[in-house]
CSV table of C-alpha atoms in Angstrom, one decimal:
chain,number,residue,atom,x,y,z
A,1,MET,CA,-10.7,20.6,-4.3
A,2,PHE,CA,-10.3,24.2,-3.4
A,3,VAL,CA,-12.1,25.4,-6.6
A,4,PHE,CA,-14.9,22.9,-6.1
A,5,GLY,CA,-15.4,24.0,-2.5
A,6,LEU,CA,-15.4,27.6,-3.6
A,7,ILE,CA,-18.0,26.9,-6.3
A,8,LEU,CA,-20.2,25.2,-3.6
A,9,LEU,CA,-19.9,28.2,-1.4
A,10,VAL,CA,-20.8,30.6,-4.2
A,11,LEU,CA,-23.9,28.5,-5.0
A,12,ALA,CA,-24.9,28.4,-1.3
A,13,VAL,CA,-24.6,32.2,-1.1
A,14,ILE,CA,-26.7,32.6,-4.3
A,15,GLY,CA,-29.3,30.2,-3.0
A,16,LEU,CA,-29.6,31.9,0.4
A,17,THR,CA,-29.9,35.3,-1.3
A,18,VAL,CA,-32.7,34.0,-3.6
A,19,SER,CA,-34.4,32.3,-0.6
A,20,ALA,CA,-34.4,35.6,1.3
A,21,ARG,CA,-36.0,37.4,-1.6
A,22,LEU,CA,-38.4,34.7,-2.7
A,23,LYS,CA,-42.1,35.8,-2.0
A,24,VAL,CA,-44.5,33.4,-0.4
A,25,PHE,CA,-47.2,33.0,-2.9
A,26,ASP,CA,-50.9,32.2,-2.2
A,27,ALA,CA,-52.1,28.8,-3.3
A,28,PRO,CA,-55.9,28.7,-4.1
A,29,ALA,CA,-58.2,27.1,-1.6
A,30,ALA,CA,-60.2,24.0,-2.4
A,31,GLY,CA,-63.2,24.8,-4.7
A,32,THR,CA,-61.7,28.0,-6.1
A,33,ASP,CA,-59.4,28.9,-8.9
A,34,ARG,CA,-56.1,30.9,-8.5
A,35,SER,CA,-58.1,34.2,-8.5
A,36,GLY,CA,-60.2,33.1,-5.6
A,37,ARG,CA,-63.6,33.0,-7.4
A,38,ARG,CA,-66.5,31.1,-5.9
A,39,GLY,CA,-66.8,27.4,-6.0
A,40,ASP,CA,-69.8,25.3,-7.0
A,41,ALA,CA,-71.6,26.1,-3.8
A,42,GLY,CA,-71.3,29.8,-4.3
A,43,GLU,CA,-69.1,30.4,-1.3
A,44,THR,CA,-65.7,32.2,-1.5
A,45,LEU,CA,-62.8,30.4,0.4
A,46,GLU,CA,-59.6,32.0,1.7
A,47,PRO,CA,-56.4,30.9,-0.2
A,48,ARG,CA,-53.7,28.9,1.6
A,49,ARG,CA,-50.2,30.3,2.2
A,50,ASN,CA,-47.5,28.0,0.6
A,51,ARG,CA,-43.9,28.3,1.9
A,52,THR,CA,-42.5,25.0,0.6
A,53,PRO,CA,-40.3,26.5,-2.3
A,54,ASN,CA,-38.7,28.9,0.1
A,55,HIS,CA,-37.7,26.2,2.6
A,56,ILE,CA,-36.3,23.9,-0.1
A,57,VAL,CA,-34.0,26.6,-1.5
A,58,ARG,CA,-32.8,27.5,1.9
A,59,TRP,CA,-32.0,24.0,3.0
A,60,VAL,CA,-30.3,23.1,-0.3
A,61,SER,CA,-28.2,26.3,0.0
A,62,THR,CA,-27.2,25.5,3.5
A,63,GLY,CA,-26.1,22.0,2.5
A,64,LEU,CA,-24.1,23.3,-0.3
A,65,GLY,CA,-22.4,25.8,2.0
A,66,ALA,CA,-21.5,23.1,4.5
A,67,LEU,CA,-20.0,20.9,1.8
A,68,GLY,CA,-18.1,23.9,0.5
A,69,VAL,CA,-16.6,24.6,4.0
A,70,ILE,CA,-15.6,20.9,4.3
A,71,PHE,CA,-13.8,20.9,0.9
A,72,LEU,CA,-12.0,24.1,1.8
A,73,VAL,CA,-10.8,22.7,5.1
A,74,LEU,CA,-9.7,19.4,3.5
A,75,SER,CA,-7.8,21.4,0.8
A,76,SER,CA,-5.7,22.9,3.6
A,77,PHE,CA,-4.0,19.6,4.4
A,78,PHE,CA,-1.8,17.1,2.5
A,79,ALA,CA,0.3,14.1,3.4
A,80,LEU,CA,3.7,12.9,2.1
A,81,ASP,CA,5.1,9.4,2.5
A,82,PRO,CA,8.9,8.8,3.2
A,83,GLY,CA,9.7,8.6,-0.6
A,84,GLN,CA,8.1,11.9,-1.5
A,85,ALA,CA,8.9,15.7,-1.6
A,86,ALA,CA,6.5,18.4,-2.7
A,87,VAL,CA,6.4,21.9,-4.1
A,88,LEU,CA,3.5,24.1,-3.1
A,89,ARG,CA,2.3,26.2,-6.1
A,90,GLY,CA,-0.1,29.0,-6.0
A,91,GLN,CA,-3.2,28.0,-8.0
A,92,PHE,CA,-3.7,31.4,-9.5
A,93,THR,CA,-0.2,32.8,-9.5
A,94,ARG,CA,1.6,29.6,-10.5
A,95,ALA,CA,4.5,30.7,-8.3
A,96,VAL,CA,6.3,28.5,-5.7
A,97,ASP,CA,4.8,29.2,-2.3
A,98,GLY,CA,6.8,26.6,-0.4
A,99,ILE,CA,8.7,23.3,-0.4
A,100,GLU,CA,8.1,20.3,1.9
A,101,THR,CA,10.5,17.4,2.1
A,102,SER,CA,9.5,15.6,5.3
A,103,GLU,CA,7.0,12.8,5.6
A,104,GLY,CA,3.7,13.1,7.4
A,105,LEU,CA,0.7,15.4,7.4
A,106,HIS,CA,1.2,19.1,6.5
A,107,THR,CA,-0.9,22.2,6.2
A,108,LYS,CA,-1.0,24.7,3.3
A,109,ALA,CA,-3.1,27.5,2.0
A,110,PRO,CA,-6.3,26.1,0.5
A,111,TRP,CA,-5.5,27.7,-2.9
A,112,ASP,CA,-2.1,26.1,-3.2
A,113,ASP,CA,-1.6,23.1,-5.4
A,114,VAL,CA,0.7,20.2,-4.3
A,115,ILE,CA,3.2,19.1,-6.9
A,116,GLU,CA,4.7,15.8,-5.7
A,117,PHE,CA,8.1,14.4,-6.7
A,118,ASP,CA,9.2,10.8,-6.1
A,119,VAL,CA,12.6,10.8,-4.5
A,120,ARG,CA,13.1,7.1,-4.4
A,121,ASN,CA,15.4,5.2,-6.7
A,122,GLN,CA,13.9,5.1,-10.2
A,123,GLN,CA,15.0,3.3,-13.4
A,124,VAL,CA,15.4,4.1,-17.1
A,125,LYS,CA,15.8,1.2,-19.4
A,126,TYR,CA,16.8,1.0,-23.1
A,127,ILE,CA,16.4,-2.6,-24.1
A,128,ALA,CA,16.2,-4.5,-27.5
A,129,ASP,CA,13.4,-3.1,-29.7
A,130,GLY,CA,11.8,-1.1,-26.9
A,131,ARG,CA,8.7,-3.3,-26.8
A,132,THR,CA,10.2,-6.3,-25.0
A,133,THR,CA,9.0,-6.6,-21.3
A,134,ASP,CA,11.5,-7.1,-18.6
A,135,ASN,CA,11.4,-9.7,-15.8
A,136,ALA,CA,8.9,-7.7,-13.8
A,137,GLY,CA,6.6,-7.3,-16.8
A,138,GLY,CA,7.3,-3.6,-17.4
A,139,LEU,CA,8.1,-2.0,-20.7
A,140,PRO,CA,11.4,-0.3,-21.3
A,141,ASP,CA,11.6,3.4,-21.9
A,142,GLY,CA,13.1,3.0,-25.3
A,143,ALA,CA,15.0,0.7,-27.7
A,144,GLN,CA,18.6,-0.3,-27.5
A,145,ILE,CA,21.2,2.4,-28.0
A,146,THR,CA,23.4,2.2,-31.1
A,147,VAL,CA,27.0,3.3,-30.4
A,148,GLN,CA,30.3,3.5,-32.3
A,149,ASP,CA,33.6,2.6,-30.7
A,150,LYS,CA,37.0,4.1,-31.1
A,151,GLU,CA,37.7,2.0,-34.2
A,152,GLY,CA,34.4,3.0,-35.9
A,153,VAL,CA,32.7,-0.3,-35.3
A,154,SER,CA,29.0,-0.1,-34.4
A,155,ALA,CA,27.3,-2.0,-31.6
A,156,ASN,CA,23.9,-2.1,-29.8
A,157,ILE,CA,23.8,-1.7,-26.1
A,158,ASP,CA,21.1,-2.6,-23.6
A,159,VAL,CA,21.4,-0.3,-20.6
A,160,THR,CA,19.6,0.3,-17.3
A,161,VAL,CA,20.3,3.5,-15.3
A,162,GLN,CA,19.1,3.9,-11.7
A,163,TYR,CA,18.8,7.5,-10.4
A,164,SER,CA,17.1,9.5,-7.7
A,165,ILE,CA,16.0,13.1,-7.3
A,166,ALA,CA,17.6,15.2,-4.5
A,167,ARG,CA,14.9,16.3,-2.0
A,168,ASP,CA,16.3,19.8,-1.6
A,169,ALA,CA,16.3,20.3,-5.4
A,170,VAL,CA,12.6,19.8,-6.2
A,171,GLY,CA,11.9,23.6,-6.1
A,172,ASP,CA,14.5,24.3,-8.8
A,173,ILE,CA,13.4,21.3,-10.8
A,174,TYR,CA,9.8,22.6,-10.7
A,175,ARG,CA,10.9,26.1,-11.9
A,176,VAL,CA,12.6,24.6,-14.9
A,177,TYR,CA,10.6,21.5,-15.8
A,178,ARG,CA,7.3,22.1,-14.0
A,179,ASP,CA,6.9,18.4,-12.9
A,180,GLU,CA,8.6,15.1,-12.7
A,181,GLU,CA,7.3,13.9,-16.1
A,182,GLY,CA,8.8,17.0,-17.7
A,183,LEU,CA,12.1,16.4,-16.0
A,184,ARG,CA,12.1,12.8,-17.2
A,185,GLN,CA,11.2,13.6,-20.8
A,186,LYS,CA,13.2,16.8,-21.3
A,187,LEU,CA,16.4,15.9,-19.4
A,188,ILE,CA,16.8,12.4,-18.0
A,189,LEU,CA,15.9,10.3,-21.1
A,190,ASN,CA,17.9,12.5,-23.5
A,191,ASP,CA,21.0,12.7,-21.3
A,192,ILE,CA,21.2,8.9,-20.8
A,193,ARG,CA,21.0,8.2,-24.5
A,194,SER,CA,23.5,10.9,-25.3
A,195,VAL,CA,26.1,9.7,-22.7
A,196,VAL,CA,25.8,6.0,-23.5
A,197,ARG,CA,26.1,6.8,-27.2
A,198,ASP,CA,29.3,8.9,-26.7
A,199,VAL,CA,31.3,7.1,-24.1
A,200,PRO,CA,32.2,3.9,-26.1
A,201,GLY,CA,33.9,6.2,-28.6
A,202,ASN,CA,36.8,6.3,-26.2
A,203,PHE,CA,37.3,2.5,-26.2
A,204,THR,CA,38.6,0.1,-28.8
A,205,THR,CA,36.4,-2.8,-29.9
A,206,LEU,CA,38.4,-5.2,-27.8
A,207,GLU,CA,38.1,-3.0,-24.8
A,208,VAL,CA,34.4,-2.7,-25.1
A,209,LEU,CA,34.0,-6.5,-25.4
A,210,THR,CA,36.4,-7.5,-22.7
A,211,ASP,CA,36.5,-4.5,-20.2
A,212,ARG,CA,32.9,-3.8,-19.5
A,213,PRO,CA,33.5,-2.5,-16.0
A,214,ALA,CA,35.8,0.3,-17.4
A,215,VAL,CA,33.0,1.3,-19.9
A,216,ARG,CA,30.4,1.3,-17.2
A,217,ALA,CA,32.6,3.4,-14.9
A,218,ALA,CA,33.1,5.9,-17.8
A,219,VAL,CA,29.3,6.1,-18.3
A,220,VAL,CA,28.7,6.8,-14.6
A,221,LYS,CA,31.4,9.5,-14.5
A,222,ALA,CA,30.0,11.2,-17.6
A,223,LEU,CA,26.4,11.1,-16.3
A,224,GLU,CA,27.5,12.5,-12.9
A,225,ALA,CA,29.2,15.4,-14.7
A,226,LYS,CA,26.2,16.1,-16.9
A,227,TRP,CA,23.8,16.1,-13.9
A,228,GLU,CA,25.9,18.1,-11.5
A,229,GLY,CA,23.9,20.9,-10.0
A,230,LYS,CA,20.6,19.6,-11.6
A,231,GLY,CA,19.3,17.8,-8.6
A,232,LEU,CA,19.8,14.3,-10.0
A,233,ILE,CA,21.9,11.5,-8.4
A,234,VAL,CA,23.3,8.6,-10.4
A,235,GLU,CA,22.7,5.4,-8.3
A,236,ASP,CA,23.9,2.7,-10.7
A,237,VAL,CA,24.5,1.9,-14.3
A,238,SER,CA,24.2,-1.6,-15.8
A,239,LEU,CA,25.4,-2.4,-19.3
A,240,GLN,CA,23.3,-5.5,-19.6
A,241,GLU,CA,24.2,-6.6,-23.1
A,242,ILE,CA,26.6,-5.4,-25.8
A,243,ARG,CA,25.8,-6.7,-29.3
A,244,TYR,CA,28.3,-6.4,-32.1
A,245,PRO,CA,27.7,-7.8,-35.6
A,246,ASP,CA,28.3,-11.5,-36.1
A,247,THR,CA,31.5,-10.9,-38.1
A,248,VAL,CA,33.0,-8.9,-35.3
A,249,THR,CA,32.1,-11.5,-32.6
A,250,THR,CA,33.4,-14.4,-34.8
A,251,ALA,CA,36.7,-12.6,-35.4
A,252,PHE,CA,36.9,-11.9,-31.7
A,253,ALA,CA,36.3,-15.6,-30.8
A,254,ASP,CA,39.0,-16.6,-33.3
A,255,ALA,CA,41.4,-14.1,-31.9
A,256,GLN,CA,40.7,-15.4,-28.4
A,257,GLN,CA,41.5,-19.0,-29.6
A,258,ALA,CA,44.7,-17.8,-31.2
A,259,GLN,CA,45.7,-15.9,-28.1
A,260,ILE,CA,45.0,-19.0,-26.0
A,261,ALA,CA,47.3,-21.0,-28.3
A,262,VAL,CA,50.0,-18.4,-28.2
A,263,THR,CA,49.7,-18.2,-24.4
A,264,THR,CA,50.0,-22.0,-24.2
A,265,GLU,CA,53.1,-22.2,-26.4
A,266,GLN,CA,54.6,-19.3,-24.6
A,267,ALA,CA,54.1,-21.1,-21.3
A,268,LYS,CA,55.7,-24.2,-22.7
A,269,LEU,CA,58.7,-22.2,-24.0
A,270,ASP,CA,59.0,-20.4,-20.6
A,271,ALA,CA,59.0,-23.8,-18.9
A,272,THR,CA,61.7,-25.0,-21.2
A,273,LYS,CA,63.8,-21.9,-20.6
A,274,VAL,CA,63.4,-22.3,-16.9
A,275,SER,CA,64.5,-25.9,-17.0
A,276,ALA,CA,67.5,-25.1,-19.1
A,277,GLN,CA,68.4,-22.2,-16.8
A,278,GLN,CA,68.2,-24.5,-13.9
A,279,LYS,CA,70.6,-26.9,-15.5
A,280,VAL,CA,73.0,-24.1,-16.4
A,281,VAL,CA,72.9,-22.9,-12.8
A,282,GLN,CA,73.5,-26.4,-11.5
A,283,ALA,CA,76.4,-27.0,-13.9
A,284,GLN,CA,77.9,-23.7,-13.0
A,285,ALA,CA,77.6,-24.4,-9.4
A,286,GLU,CA,79.4,-27.7,-9.8
A,287,ALA,CA,82.1,-26.1,-11.9
A,288,ASP,CA,82.6,-23.4,-9.4
A,289,ALA,CA,82.8,-26.0,-6.6
A,290,ASN,CA,85.4,-28.0,-8.6
A,291,ALA,CA,87.4,-24.9,-9.4
A,292,LEU,CA,87.4,-23.9,-5.7
A,293,LEU,CA,88.5,-27.4,-4.7
A,294,ASN,CA,91.3,-27.5,-7.3
A,295,SER,CA,92.5,-24.1,-6.3
A,296,SER,CA,92.7,-25.2,-2.7
A,297,LEU,CA,94.9,-28.4,-3.4
A,298,THR,CA,98.4,-26.9,-3.3
A,299,PRO,CA,101.5,-29.2,-3.3
A,300,SER,CA,102.0,-28.8,0.5
A,301,ILE,CA,98.4,-29.7,1.1
A,302,LEU,CA,98.7,-32.7,-1.2
A,303,GLN,CA,101.9,-33.8,0.6
A,304,GLN,CA,100.2,-33.5,4.0
A,305,ARG,CA,97.2,-35.5,2.8
A,306,TYR,CA,99.6,-38.2,1.6
A,307,LEU,CA,101.4,-38.4,4.9
A,308,ASP,CA,98.1,-38.5,6.7
A,309,THR,CA,97.0,-41.4,4.6
A,310,LEU,CA,100.2,-43.3,5.3
A,311,LYS,CA,99.7,-42.9,9.0
A,312,GLU,CA,96.1,-44.2,8.8
A,313,LEU,CA,97.3,-47.3,6.8
A,314,ALA,CA,100.2,-47.9,9.3
A,315,ALA,CA,97.8,-47.7,12.2
A,316,ALA,CA,95.6,-50.2,10.6
A,317,GLY,CA,98.6,-52.6,9.8
A,318,ASN,CA,98.1,-52.3,6.1
A,319,LEU,CA,101.2,-50.3,5.1
A,320,VAL,CA,103.3,-51.8,2.3
A,321,ILE,CA,106.5,-50.2,1.2
A,322,THR,CA,108.0,-51.1,-2.1
A,323,ASP,CA,110.7,-49.9,-4.4
A,324,GLY,CA,108.3,-49.0,-7.1
A,325,THR,CA,108.6,-52.4,-8.7
A,326,ASN,CA,106.4,-55.5,-8.2
A,327,SER,CA,108.7,-56.8,-5.5
A,328,GLN,CA,107.8,-56.2,-1.9
A,329,ILE,CA,110.5,-54.6,0.2
A,330,LEU,CA,108.8,-54.3,3.6
A,331,VAL,CA,105.4,-55.2,5.0
A,332,GLN,CA,104.6,-53.9,8.4
A,333,ARG,CA,101.7,-55.3,10.3
């Protein structure tokens, strides 16, 4: 806009200069030619003064100048919404003349360009063949990422990474990558592929298949380390699908069934052991009780219990004294 306004001003100055130097020419009068020779009646007529070209140039030049001033004024203002930050770049020097991170209307030098950066959450997606649209109808940034785990088994991973640009880092980002597209192509896309490709190498096949949160956490940590000090913030990482070859997934399914069977049998064995242990404990308790009882029945205690029993029978009138044979000696009622 600044260059266009400047061009209009230059044209206006040129037009006004030409208009000031443009001579008013004499238009021939009616009945004469341009040299003023006599007409048919033999009389000589005075030529007319024609100022029309001069006026046209002057008015056009004035209009161009007014438009130029308007464009220059408009090029001194710019607006940012809440999700934007901007770098002010000298149009001729290409140097950073300022950074603006707040929303609203701002002023600048007319010759400064505004390089805008989106500081909202953004996504990078690597899905399937790279041509399959997502639920929102958008295309991914690339195809699935092929990885190799700790055991050397290959798999394909669909991944979505959410990131944002730090507002106060847009100046440094511009100096290195020039604009947001350069940042995305030269750093973000390459780093995501590199990290997602390397991290599964620290996990076994079983861990990758069964402990996806641990793999995801490792990817987040690696990305944060890689982007430290570069003005990028990792918001989220989603490992949407991990595809191993059919032979691997079939073997994993069989192993799961076998593990389930082992777990079931182990549970049964544990239950049997617990039941047996309960019986042992119960038997031991009874034996301990009997041993305690037997150890407490001394001859004197037995004699005392015998005498007590006799007293109880005598009181009830059921005491029978014999000589140890079948003949009754004495019955007391």
